[in-house]
Short mmCIF file of C-alpha atoms and ligand atoms in Angstrom, two decimals:
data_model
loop_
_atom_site.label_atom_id
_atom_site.label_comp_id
_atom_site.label_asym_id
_atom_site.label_seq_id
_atom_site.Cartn_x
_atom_site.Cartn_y
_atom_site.Cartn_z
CA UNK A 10 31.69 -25.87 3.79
CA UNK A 11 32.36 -27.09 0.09
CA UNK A 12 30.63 -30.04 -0.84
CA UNK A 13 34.22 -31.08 -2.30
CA UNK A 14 36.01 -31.13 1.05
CA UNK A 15 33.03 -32.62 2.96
CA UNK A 16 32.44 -36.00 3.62
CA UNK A 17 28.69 -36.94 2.66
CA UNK A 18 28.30 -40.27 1.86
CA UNK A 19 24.49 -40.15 0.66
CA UNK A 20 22.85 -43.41 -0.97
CA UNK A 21 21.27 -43.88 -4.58
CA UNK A 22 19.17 -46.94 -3.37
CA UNK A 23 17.05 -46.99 -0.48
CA UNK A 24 18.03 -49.32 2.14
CA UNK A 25 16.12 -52.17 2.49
CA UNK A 26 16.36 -52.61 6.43
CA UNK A 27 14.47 -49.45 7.49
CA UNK A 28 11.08 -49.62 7.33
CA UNK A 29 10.39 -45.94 8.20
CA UNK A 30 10.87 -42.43 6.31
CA UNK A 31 12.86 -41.08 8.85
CA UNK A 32 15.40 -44.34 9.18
CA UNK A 33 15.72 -44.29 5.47
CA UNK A 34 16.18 -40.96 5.39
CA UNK A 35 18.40 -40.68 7.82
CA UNK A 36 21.10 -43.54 6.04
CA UNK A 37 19.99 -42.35 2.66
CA UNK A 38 21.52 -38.62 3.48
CA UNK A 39 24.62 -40.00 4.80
CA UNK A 40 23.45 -38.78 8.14
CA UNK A 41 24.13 -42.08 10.21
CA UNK A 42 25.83 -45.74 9.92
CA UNK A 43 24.48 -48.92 12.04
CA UNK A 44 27.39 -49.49 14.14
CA UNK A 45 25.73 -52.70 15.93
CA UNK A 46 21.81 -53.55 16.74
CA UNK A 47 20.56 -50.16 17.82
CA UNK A 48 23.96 -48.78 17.99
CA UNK A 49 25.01 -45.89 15.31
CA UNK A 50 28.21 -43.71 14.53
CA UNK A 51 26.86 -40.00 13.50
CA UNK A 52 28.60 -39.25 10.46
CA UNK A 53 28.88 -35.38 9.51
CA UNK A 54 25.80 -34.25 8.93
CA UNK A 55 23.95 -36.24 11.19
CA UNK A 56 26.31 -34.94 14.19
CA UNK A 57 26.02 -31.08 12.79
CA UNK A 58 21.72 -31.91 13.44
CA UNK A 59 22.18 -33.30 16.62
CA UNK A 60 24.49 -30.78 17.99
CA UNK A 61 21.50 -27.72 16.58
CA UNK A 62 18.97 -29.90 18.70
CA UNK A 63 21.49 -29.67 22.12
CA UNK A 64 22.24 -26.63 21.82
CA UNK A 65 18.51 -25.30 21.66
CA UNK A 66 18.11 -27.94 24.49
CA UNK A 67 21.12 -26.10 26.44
CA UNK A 68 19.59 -22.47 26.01
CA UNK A 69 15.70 -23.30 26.71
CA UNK A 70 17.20 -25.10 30.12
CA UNK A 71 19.14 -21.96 30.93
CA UNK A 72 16.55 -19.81 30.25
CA UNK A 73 14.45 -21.76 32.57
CA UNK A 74 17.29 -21.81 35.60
CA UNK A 75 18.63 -25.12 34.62
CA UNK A 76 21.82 -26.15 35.29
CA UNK A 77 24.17 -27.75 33.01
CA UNK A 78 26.82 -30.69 33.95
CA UNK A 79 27.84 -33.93 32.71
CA UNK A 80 27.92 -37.23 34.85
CA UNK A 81 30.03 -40.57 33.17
CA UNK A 82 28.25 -43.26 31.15
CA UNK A 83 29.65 -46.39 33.50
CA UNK A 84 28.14 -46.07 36.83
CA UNK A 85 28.57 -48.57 40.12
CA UNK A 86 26.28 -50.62 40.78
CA UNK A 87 26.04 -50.28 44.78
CA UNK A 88 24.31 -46.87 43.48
CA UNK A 89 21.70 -48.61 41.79
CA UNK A 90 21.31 -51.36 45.15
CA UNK A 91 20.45 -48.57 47.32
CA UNK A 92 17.46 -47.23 45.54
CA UNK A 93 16.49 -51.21 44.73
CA UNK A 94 16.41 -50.36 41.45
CA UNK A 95 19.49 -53.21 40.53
CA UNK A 96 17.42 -55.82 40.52
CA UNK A 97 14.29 -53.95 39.18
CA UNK A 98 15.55 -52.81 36.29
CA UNK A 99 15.87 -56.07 34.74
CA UNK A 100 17.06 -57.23 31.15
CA UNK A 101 17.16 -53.74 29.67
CA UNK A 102 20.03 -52.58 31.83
CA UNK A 103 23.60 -53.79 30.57
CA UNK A 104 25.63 -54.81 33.37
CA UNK A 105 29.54 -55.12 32.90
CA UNK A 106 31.83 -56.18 35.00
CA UNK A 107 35.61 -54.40 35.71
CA UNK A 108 38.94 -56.00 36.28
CA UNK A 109 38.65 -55.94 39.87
CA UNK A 110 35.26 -57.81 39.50
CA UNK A 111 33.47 -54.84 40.80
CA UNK A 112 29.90 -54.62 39.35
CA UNK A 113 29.14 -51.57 36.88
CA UNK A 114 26.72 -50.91 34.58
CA UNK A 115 25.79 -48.82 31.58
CA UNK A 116 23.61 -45.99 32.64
CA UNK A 117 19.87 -46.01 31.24
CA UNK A 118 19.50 -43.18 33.14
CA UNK A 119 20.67 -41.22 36.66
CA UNK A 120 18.55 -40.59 39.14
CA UNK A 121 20.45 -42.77 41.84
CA UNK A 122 24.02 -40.78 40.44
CA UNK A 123 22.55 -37.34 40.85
CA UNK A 124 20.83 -38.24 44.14
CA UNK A 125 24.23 -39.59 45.63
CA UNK A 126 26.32 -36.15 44.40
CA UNK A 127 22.99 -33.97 45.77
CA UNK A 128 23.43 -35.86 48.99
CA UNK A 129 27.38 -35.42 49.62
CA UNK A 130 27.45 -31.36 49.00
CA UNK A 131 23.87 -30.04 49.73
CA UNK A 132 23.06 -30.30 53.13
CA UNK A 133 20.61 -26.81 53.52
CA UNK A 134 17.04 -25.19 52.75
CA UNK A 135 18.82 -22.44 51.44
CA UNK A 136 20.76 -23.74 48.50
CA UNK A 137 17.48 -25.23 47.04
CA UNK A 138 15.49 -24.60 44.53
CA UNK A 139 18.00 -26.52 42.23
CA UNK A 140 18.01 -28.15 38.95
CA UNK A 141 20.75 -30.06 37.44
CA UNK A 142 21.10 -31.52 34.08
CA UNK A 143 23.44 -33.16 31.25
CA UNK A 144 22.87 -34.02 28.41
CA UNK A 145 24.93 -37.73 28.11
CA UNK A 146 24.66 -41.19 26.09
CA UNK A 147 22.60 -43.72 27.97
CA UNK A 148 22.28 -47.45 27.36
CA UNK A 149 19.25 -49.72 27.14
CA UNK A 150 19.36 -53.16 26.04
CA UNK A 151 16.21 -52.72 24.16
CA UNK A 152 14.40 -56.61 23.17
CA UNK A 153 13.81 -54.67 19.89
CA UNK A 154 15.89 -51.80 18.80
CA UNK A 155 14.57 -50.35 15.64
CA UNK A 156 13.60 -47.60 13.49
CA UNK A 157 17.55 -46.49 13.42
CA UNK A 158 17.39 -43.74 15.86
CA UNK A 159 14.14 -43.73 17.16
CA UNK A 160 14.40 -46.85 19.49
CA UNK A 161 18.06 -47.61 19.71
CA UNK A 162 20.14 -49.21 22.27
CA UNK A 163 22.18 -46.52 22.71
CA UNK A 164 20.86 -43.22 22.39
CA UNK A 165 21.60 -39.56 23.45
CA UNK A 166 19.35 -38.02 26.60
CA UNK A 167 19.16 -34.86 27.93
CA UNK A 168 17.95 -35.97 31.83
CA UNK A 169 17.29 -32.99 34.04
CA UNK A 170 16.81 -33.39 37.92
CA UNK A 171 14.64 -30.75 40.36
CA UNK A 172 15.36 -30.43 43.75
CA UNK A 173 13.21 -28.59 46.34
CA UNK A 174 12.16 -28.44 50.16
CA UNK A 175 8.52 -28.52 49.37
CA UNK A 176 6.16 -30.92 47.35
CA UNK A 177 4.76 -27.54 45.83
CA UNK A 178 7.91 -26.27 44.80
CA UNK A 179 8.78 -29.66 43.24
CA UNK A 180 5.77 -28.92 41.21
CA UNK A 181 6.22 -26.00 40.41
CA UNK A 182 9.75 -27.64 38.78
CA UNK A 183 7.07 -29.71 37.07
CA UNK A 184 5.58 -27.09 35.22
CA UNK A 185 8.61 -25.00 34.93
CA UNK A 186 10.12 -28.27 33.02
CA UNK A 187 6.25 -28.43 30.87
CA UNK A 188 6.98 -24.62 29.84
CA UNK A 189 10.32 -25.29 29.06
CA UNK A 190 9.92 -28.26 26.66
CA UNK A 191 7.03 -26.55 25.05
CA UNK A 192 9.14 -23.56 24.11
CA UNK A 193 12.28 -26.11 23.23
CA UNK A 194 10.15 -28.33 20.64
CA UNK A 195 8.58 -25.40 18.80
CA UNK A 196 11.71 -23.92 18.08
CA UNK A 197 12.64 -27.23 16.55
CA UNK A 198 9.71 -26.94 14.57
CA UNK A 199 7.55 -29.81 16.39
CA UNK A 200 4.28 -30.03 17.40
CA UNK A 201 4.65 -31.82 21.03
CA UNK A 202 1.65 -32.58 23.10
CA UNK A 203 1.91 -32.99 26.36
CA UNK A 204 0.02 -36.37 27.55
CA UNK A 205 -0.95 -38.18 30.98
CA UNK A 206 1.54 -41.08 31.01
CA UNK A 207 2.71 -44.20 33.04
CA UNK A 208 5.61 -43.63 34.81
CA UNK A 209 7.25 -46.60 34.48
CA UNK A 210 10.40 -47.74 36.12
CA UNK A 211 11.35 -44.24 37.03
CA UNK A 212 8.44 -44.56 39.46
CA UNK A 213 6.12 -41.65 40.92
CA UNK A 214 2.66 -40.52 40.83
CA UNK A 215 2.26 -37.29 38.23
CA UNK A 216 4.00 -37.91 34.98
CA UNK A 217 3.83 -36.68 31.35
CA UNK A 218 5.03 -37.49 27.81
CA UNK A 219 5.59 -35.04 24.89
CA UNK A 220 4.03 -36.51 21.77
CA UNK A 221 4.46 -35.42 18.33
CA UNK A 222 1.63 -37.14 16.11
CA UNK A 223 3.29 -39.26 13.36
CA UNK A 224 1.79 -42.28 11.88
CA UNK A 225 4.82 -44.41 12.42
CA UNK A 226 5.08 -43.34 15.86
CA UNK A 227 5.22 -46.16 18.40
CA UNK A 228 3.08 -45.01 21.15
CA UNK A 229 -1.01 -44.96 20.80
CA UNK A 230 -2.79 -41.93 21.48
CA UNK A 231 -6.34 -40.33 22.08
CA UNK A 232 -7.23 -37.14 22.50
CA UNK A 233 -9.70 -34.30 21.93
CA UNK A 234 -8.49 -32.46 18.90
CA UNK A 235 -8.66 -29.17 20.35
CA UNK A 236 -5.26 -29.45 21.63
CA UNK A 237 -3.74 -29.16 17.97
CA UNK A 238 -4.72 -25.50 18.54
CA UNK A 239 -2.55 -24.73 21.09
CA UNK A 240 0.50 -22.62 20.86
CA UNK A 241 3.30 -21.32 22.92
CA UNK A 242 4.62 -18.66 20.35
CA UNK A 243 6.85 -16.65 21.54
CA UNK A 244 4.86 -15.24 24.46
CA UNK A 245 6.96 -13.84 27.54
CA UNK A 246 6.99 -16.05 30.83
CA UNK A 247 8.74 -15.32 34.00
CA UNK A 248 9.93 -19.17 35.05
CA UNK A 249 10.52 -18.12 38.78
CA UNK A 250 6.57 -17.78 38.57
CA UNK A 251 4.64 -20.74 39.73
CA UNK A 252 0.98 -18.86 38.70
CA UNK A 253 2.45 -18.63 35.08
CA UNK A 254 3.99 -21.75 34.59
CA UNK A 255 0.64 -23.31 36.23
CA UNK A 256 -1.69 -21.08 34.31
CA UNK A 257 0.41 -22.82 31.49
CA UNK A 258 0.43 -26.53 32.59
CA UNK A 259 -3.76 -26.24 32.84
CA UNK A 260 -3.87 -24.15 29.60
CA UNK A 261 -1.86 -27.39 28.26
CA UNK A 262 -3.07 -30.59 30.14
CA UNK A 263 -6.97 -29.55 30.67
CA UNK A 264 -8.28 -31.31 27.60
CA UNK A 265 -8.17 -35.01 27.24
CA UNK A 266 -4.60 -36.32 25.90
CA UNK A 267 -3.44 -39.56 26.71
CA UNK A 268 -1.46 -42.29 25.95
CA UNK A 269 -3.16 -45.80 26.17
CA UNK A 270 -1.53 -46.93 28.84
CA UNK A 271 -3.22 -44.05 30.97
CA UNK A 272 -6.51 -43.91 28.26
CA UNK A 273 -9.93 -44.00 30.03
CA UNK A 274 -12.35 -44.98 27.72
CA UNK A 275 -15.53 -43.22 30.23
CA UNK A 276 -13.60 -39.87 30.18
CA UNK A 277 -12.49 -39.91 26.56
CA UNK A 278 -16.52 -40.38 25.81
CA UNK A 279 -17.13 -36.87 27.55
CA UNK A 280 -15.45 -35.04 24.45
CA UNK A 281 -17.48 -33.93 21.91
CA UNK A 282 -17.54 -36.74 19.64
CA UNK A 283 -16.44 -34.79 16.52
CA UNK A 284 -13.38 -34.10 18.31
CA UNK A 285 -12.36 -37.42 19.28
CA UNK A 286 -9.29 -38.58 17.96
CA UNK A 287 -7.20 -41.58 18.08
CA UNK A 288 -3.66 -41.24 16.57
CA UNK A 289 -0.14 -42.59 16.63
CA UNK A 290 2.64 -40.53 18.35
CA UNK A 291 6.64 -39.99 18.90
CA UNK A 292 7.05 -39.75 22.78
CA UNK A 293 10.17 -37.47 22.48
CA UNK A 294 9.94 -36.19 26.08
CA UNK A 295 8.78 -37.04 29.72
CA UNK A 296 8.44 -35.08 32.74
CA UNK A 297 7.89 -37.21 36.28
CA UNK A 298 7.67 -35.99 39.91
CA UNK A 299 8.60 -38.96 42.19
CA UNK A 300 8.16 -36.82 45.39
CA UNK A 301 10.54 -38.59 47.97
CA UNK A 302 11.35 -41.70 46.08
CA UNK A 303 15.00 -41.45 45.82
CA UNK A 304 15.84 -39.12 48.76
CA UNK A 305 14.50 -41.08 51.47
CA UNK A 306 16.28 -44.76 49.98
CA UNK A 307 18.99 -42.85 49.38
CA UNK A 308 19.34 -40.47 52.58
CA UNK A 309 19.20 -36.97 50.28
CA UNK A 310 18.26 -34.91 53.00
CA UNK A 311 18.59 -31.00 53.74
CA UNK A 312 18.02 -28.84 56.79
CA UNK A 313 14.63 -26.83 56.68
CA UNK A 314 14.12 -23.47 58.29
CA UNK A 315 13.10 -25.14 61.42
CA UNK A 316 16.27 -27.04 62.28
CA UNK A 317 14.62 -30.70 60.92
CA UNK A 318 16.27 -32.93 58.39
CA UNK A 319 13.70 -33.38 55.71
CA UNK A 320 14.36 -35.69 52.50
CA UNK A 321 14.17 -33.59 49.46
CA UNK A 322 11.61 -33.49 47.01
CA UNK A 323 12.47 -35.05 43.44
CA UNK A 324 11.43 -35.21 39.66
CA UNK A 325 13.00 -36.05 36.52
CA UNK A 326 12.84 -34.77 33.16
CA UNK A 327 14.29 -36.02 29.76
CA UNK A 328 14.49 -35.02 26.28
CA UNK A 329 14.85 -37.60 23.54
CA UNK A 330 18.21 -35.87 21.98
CA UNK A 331 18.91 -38.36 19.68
CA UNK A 332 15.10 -39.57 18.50
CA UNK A 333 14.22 -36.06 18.12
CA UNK A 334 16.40 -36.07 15.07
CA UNK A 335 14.41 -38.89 13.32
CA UNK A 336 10.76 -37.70 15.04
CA UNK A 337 11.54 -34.00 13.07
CA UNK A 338 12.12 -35.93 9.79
CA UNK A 339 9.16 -37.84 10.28
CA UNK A 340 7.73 -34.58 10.67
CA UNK A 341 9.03 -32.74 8.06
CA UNK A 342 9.53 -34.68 4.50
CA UNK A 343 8.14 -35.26 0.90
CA UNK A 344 9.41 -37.88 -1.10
CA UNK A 345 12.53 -35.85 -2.53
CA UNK A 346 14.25 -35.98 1.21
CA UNK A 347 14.20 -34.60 4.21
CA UNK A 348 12.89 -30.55 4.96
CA UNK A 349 14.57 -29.08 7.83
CA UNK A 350 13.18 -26.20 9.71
CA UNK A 351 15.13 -23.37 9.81
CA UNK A 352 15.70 -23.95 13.60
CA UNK A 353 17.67 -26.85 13.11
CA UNK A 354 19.21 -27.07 9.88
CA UNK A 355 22.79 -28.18 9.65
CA UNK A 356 23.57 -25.50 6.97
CA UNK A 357 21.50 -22.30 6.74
CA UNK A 358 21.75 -22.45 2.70
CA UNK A 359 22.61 -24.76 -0.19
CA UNK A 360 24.85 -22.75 -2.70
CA UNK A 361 24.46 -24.67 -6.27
CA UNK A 362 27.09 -23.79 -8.88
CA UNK A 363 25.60 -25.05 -12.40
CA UNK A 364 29.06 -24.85 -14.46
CA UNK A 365 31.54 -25.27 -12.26
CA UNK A 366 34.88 -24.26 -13.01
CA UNK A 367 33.03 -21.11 -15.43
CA UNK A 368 35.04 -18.26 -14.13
CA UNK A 369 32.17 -15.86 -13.73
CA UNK A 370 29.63 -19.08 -11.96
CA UNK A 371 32.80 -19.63 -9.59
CA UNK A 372 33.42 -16.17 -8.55
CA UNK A 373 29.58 -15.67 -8.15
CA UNK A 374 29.47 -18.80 -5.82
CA UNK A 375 32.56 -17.84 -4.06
CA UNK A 376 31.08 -14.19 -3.41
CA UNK A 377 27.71 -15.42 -2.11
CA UNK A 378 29.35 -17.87 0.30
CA UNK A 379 31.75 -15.27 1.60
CA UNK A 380 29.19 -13.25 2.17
CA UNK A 381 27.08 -15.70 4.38
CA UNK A 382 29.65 -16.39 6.06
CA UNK A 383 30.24 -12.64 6.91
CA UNK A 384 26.92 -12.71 8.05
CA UNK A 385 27.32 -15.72 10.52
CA UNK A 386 25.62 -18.11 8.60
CA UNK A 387 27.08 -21.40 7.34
CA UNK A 388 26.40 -22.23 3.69
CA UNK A 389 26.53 -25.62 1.73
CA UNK A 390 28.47 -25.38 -1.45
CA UNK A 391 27.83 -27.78 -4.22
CA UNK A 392 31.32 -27.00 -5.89
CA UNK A 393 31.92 -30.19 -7.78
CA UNK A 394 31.97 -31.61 -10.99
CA UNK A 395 28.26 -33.21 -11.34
CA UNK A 396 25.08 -32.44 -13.15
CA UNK A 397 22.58 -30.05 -11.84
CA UNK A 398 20.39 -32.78 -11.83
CA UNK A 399 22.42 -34.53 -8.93
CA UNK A 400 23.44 -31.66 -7.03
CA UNK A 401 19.44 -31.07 -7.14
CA UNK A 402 18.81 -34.38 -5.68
CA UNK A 403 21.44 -34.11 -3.22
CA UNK A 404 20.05 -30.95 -2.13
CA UNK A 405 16.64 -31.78 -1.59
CA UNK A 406 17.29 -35.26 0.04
CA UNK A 407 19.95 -33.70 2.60
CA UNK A 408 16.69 -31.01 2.79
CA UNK A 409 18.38 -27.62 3.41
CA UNK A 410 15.46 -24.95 3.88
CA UNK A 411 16.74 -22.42 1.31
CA UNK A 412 18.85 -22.94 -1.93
CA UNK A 413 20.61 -20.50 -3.92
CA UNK A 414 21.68 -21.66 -7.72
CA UNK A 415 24.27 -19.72 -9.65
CA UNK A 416 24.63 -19.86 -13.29
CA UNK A 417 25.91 -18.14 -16.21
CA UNK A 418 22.71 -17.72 -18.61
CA UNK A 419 21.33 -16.02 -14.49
CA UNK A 420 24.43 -14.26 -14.17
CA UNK A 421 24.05 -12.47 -17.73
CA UNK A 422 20.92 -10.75 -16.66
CA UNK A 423 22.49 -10.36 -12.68
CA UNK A 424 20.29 -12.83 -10.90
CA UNK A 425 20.52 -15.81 -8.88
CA UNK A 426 17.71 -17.89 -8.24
CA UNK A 427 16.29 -18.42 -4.24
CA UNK A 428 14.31 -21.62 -3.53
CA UNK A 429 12.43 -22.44 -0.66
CA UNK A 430 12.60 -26.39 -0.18
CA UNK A 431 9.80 -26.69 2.06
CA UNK A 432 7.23 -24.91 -1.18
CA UNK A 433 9.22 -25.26 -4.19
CA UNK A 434 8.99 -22.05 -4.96
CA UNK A 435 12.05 -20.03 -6.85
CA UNK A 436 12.50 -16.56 -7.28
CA UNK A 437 14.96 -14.65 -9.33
CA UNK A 438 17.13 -11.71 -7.44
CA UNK A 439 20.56 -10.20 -7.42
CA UNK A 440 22.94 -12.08 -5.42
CA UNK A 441 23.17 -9.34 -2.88
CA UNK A 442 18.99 -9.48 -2.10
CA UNK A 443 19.30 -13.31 -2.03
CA UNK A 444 21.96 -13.19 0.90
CA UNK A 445 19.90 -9.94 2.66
CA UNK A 446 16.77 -12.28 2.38
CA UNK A 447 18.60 -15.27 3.53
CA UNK A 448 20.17 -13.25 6.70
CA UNK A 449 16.77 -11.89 7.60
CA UNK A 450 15.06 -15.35 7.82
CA UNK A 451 17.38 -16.30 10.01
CA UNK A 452 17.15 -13.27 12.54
CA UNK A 453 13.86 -14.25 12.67
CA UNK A 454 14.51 -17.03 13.82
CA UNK A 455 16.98 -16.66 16.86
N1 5CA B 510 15.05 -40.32 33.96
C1 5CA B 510 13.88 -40.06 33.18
C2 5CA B 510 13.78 -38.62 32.80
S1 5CA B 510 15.25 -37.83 32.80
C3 5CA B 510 13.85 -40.92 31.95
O1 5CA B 510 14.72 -41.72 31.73
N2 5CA B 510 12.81 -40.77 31.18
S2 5CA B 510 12.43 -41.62 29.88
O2 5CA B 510 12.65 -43.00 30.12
O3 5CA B 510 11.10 -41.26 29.55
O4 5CA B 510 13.36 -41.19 28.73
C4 5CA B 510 13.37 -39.85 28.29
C5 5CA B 510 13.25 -39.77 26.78
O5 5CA B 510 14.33 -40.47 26.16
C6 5CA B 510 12.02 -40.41 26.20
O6 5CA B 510 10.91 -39.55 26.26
C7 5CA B 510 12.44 -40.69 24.77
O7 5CA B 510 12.24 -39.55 23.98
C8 5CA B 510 13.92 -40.97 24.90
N3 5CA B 510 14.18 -42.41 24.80
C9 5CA B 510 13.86 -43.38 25.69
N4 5CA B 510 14.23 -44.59 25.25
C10 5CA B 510 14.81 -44.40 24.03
C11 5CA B 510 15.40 -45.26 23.05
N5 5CA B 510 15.49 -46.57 23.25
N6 5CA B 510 15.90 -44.70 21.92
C12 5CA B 510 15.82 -43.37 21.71
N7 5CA B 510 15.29 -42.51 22.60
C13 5CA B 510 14.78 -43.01 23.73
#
């Protein structure tokens, strides 16, 4: 893309609404634009990020057995009577009304919808396990929307559903869905932590939230510092396994981690007190198992092997899609802009031209860029008419991991110069090593 054609509406002054990195960030980089209270259009470059973050979503579910599908944002409200939860839900749940006076509503999420299309096609044993997800917009009237995308109204989840004959294999979806997120948050260059949680008006009895530690996160959290440790890497697990993704869950969820609503002061005590800690954190996941819940309101039942009709046992699982883009900022910043990891970075490179319209800086830029491309990746090209000063800025605020900058005194001697965003550091090279270099981070990193 050339910075020319694109549209990138970033922002000299910093807005005075947001009171967070991430929020300011966010409008300062021309990533988003407050539609309403809690309500935002994506503009370019915020929708290239949150595309990166659903598409690792999409291939860590499919590795796991997941699978996709997409259910509407309006949903009926008879749904939502037979599980109860109409009138449970309360003030949070927008309720709309159609020109037949039917009663609808904006989905917060879809447990009752998934139930009712398990319920009218399923009927055996023998087409369970089964997960289904999507990946949709969901609405919550929030009493305080804030922090742009972190707590908005309307907001993009990815909501997974498990269904299986036996309590234990509905755990076992637990943990597959705990190895899964694991393995989808490091690859977007997060820290997540899985914690004991409440569960809330989704309801059930084992339950836990991904934390990433931030100071302005929203949620309070204590835990025993040992879990920073911990690492999924890229080590090999078969998800069909339930002694592997177990062995992972306890590996995970032995030490003490929890948010205060599930904190127990007496237990917390029992960790050695110089590993104590109490911290503030993003929840930008949460895993339930809600056993029966649903089925039995809802009449989800299959055949077993012995002839009996059994109600099905349930969980849910989300990913934050949408806060996930503010929670890596707050992650991942310094106070020139925003530093994407390489996993989700809406260009792979930043091509800066420092004399544009210099015959030999232009065909330099133009060769470097064609070459990337080549090479599958998509470059940034600062082609227009501005300082080098500016197209600095604009390249560290929008935070692309790697920059390349052409110019003629360089091109005398043959070089271009590399820069890492996330050190600083530049190195000198032939155009040709900086694109090898450039390709070969990013094999790494698929
Ligand atoms: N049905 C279950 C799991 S599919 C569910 O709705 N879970 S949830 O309520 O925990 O939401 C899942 C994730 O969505 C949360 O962990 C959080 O990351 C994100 N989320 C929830 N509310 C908001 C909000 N107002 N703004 C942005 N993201 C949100």
């Amino acid at each position: 893309m050339r910075l020319s054609r694109y549209f990138l509406p970033v922002l000299k002054e910093t807005p005075s609404e947001a009171q967070i990195v991430s929020h300011r960030l966010m409008l300062r980089a021309g990533m988003i634009k407050q539609a309403s209270a809690g309500i935002y259009s994506w503009l370019p470059l915020g929708y290239k990020i949150l595309r990166k973050i659903e598409a690792i979503v999409h291939e860590e579910q499919g590795r796991a057995g997941h699978i996709p599908m997409l259910m509407p944002t309006l949903q009926s409200a008879d749904l939502w009577r037979e599980s109860g939860r109409y009138d449970a839900y309360g003030p949070e749940m927008l309720r709309i009304r159609d020109r037949h006076e039917r009663d609808m509503l904006f989905g917060p999420t879809n447990e009752e919808m998934i139930t009712d299309i398990f319920r009218c096609h399923v009927s055996s044993y023998r087409d369970l396990p089964m997960t289904l997800y999507h990946i949709q917009w969901k609405f919550r009237d929030e009493r305080r929307p804030r922090f742009g995308v972190m707590r908005g109204r309307e907001f993009l989840m990815k909501d997974g559903y498990n269904f299986d004959l036996t309590r234990e294999d509905a755990l076992h979806a637990y943990n597959r869905h705990l190895v899964s997120y694991l393995r989808t948050y490091e690859r977007m260059g997060l820290q997540a932590i899985p914690m004991r949680a409440d569960s809330g008006p989704i309801g059930g009895d084992d339950t836990h939230e991904f934390l990433v530690l931030a100071e302005t996160g929203e949620s309070e959290v204590f835990y025993d510092s040992e879990i920073t440790d911990l690492k999924f890497g890229d080590r090999k697990i078969d998800y069909d396994s339930h002694d592997e993704c177990r062995a992972v869950l306890e590996e995970f969820t032995s030490r003490y981690a929890r948010t205060d609503e599930t904190h127990d002061p007496e237990l917390f005590a029992k960790v050695p007190e110089d590993r104590q800690r109490q911290a503030r954190g993003i929840e930008v996941g949460q895993i339930f198992y809600f056993g029966t819940k649903y089925s039995e309101a809802m009449g989800a039942n299959v055949v077993d092997p012995d002839g009996n009709r059994v109600p099905v046992h349930m969980g849910s699982h989300g990913i934050g899609v949408s806060r996930l883009v503010g929670a890596i900022i707050e992650a991942s910043h310094d106070d020139k802009g925003i530093i994407w990891p390489e996993g989700v970075t809406p260009f792979h490179a930043g091509i800066v031209n420092l004399k544009q319209g210099d015959e030999e800086a232009d065909a330099a830029c133009q060769a470097l860029y064609d070459s990337l491309v080549t090479m599958g990746l998509e470059p940034l090209y600062d082609d227009r008419d501005e300082r080098a000063g500016a197209k600095f800025a604009t390249m560290d605020l929008i935070g692309l991991p790697w920059r390349i900058t052409v110019g003629p005194r360089g091109l005398k001697n043959g070089v271009v110069e590399l820069t890492c965003r996330r050190t600083g550091e530049s190195e000198e090279m032939p155009p040709e090593q900086a694109v090898t270099r450039i390709g070969q981070i990013y094999a790494r990193k698929v």
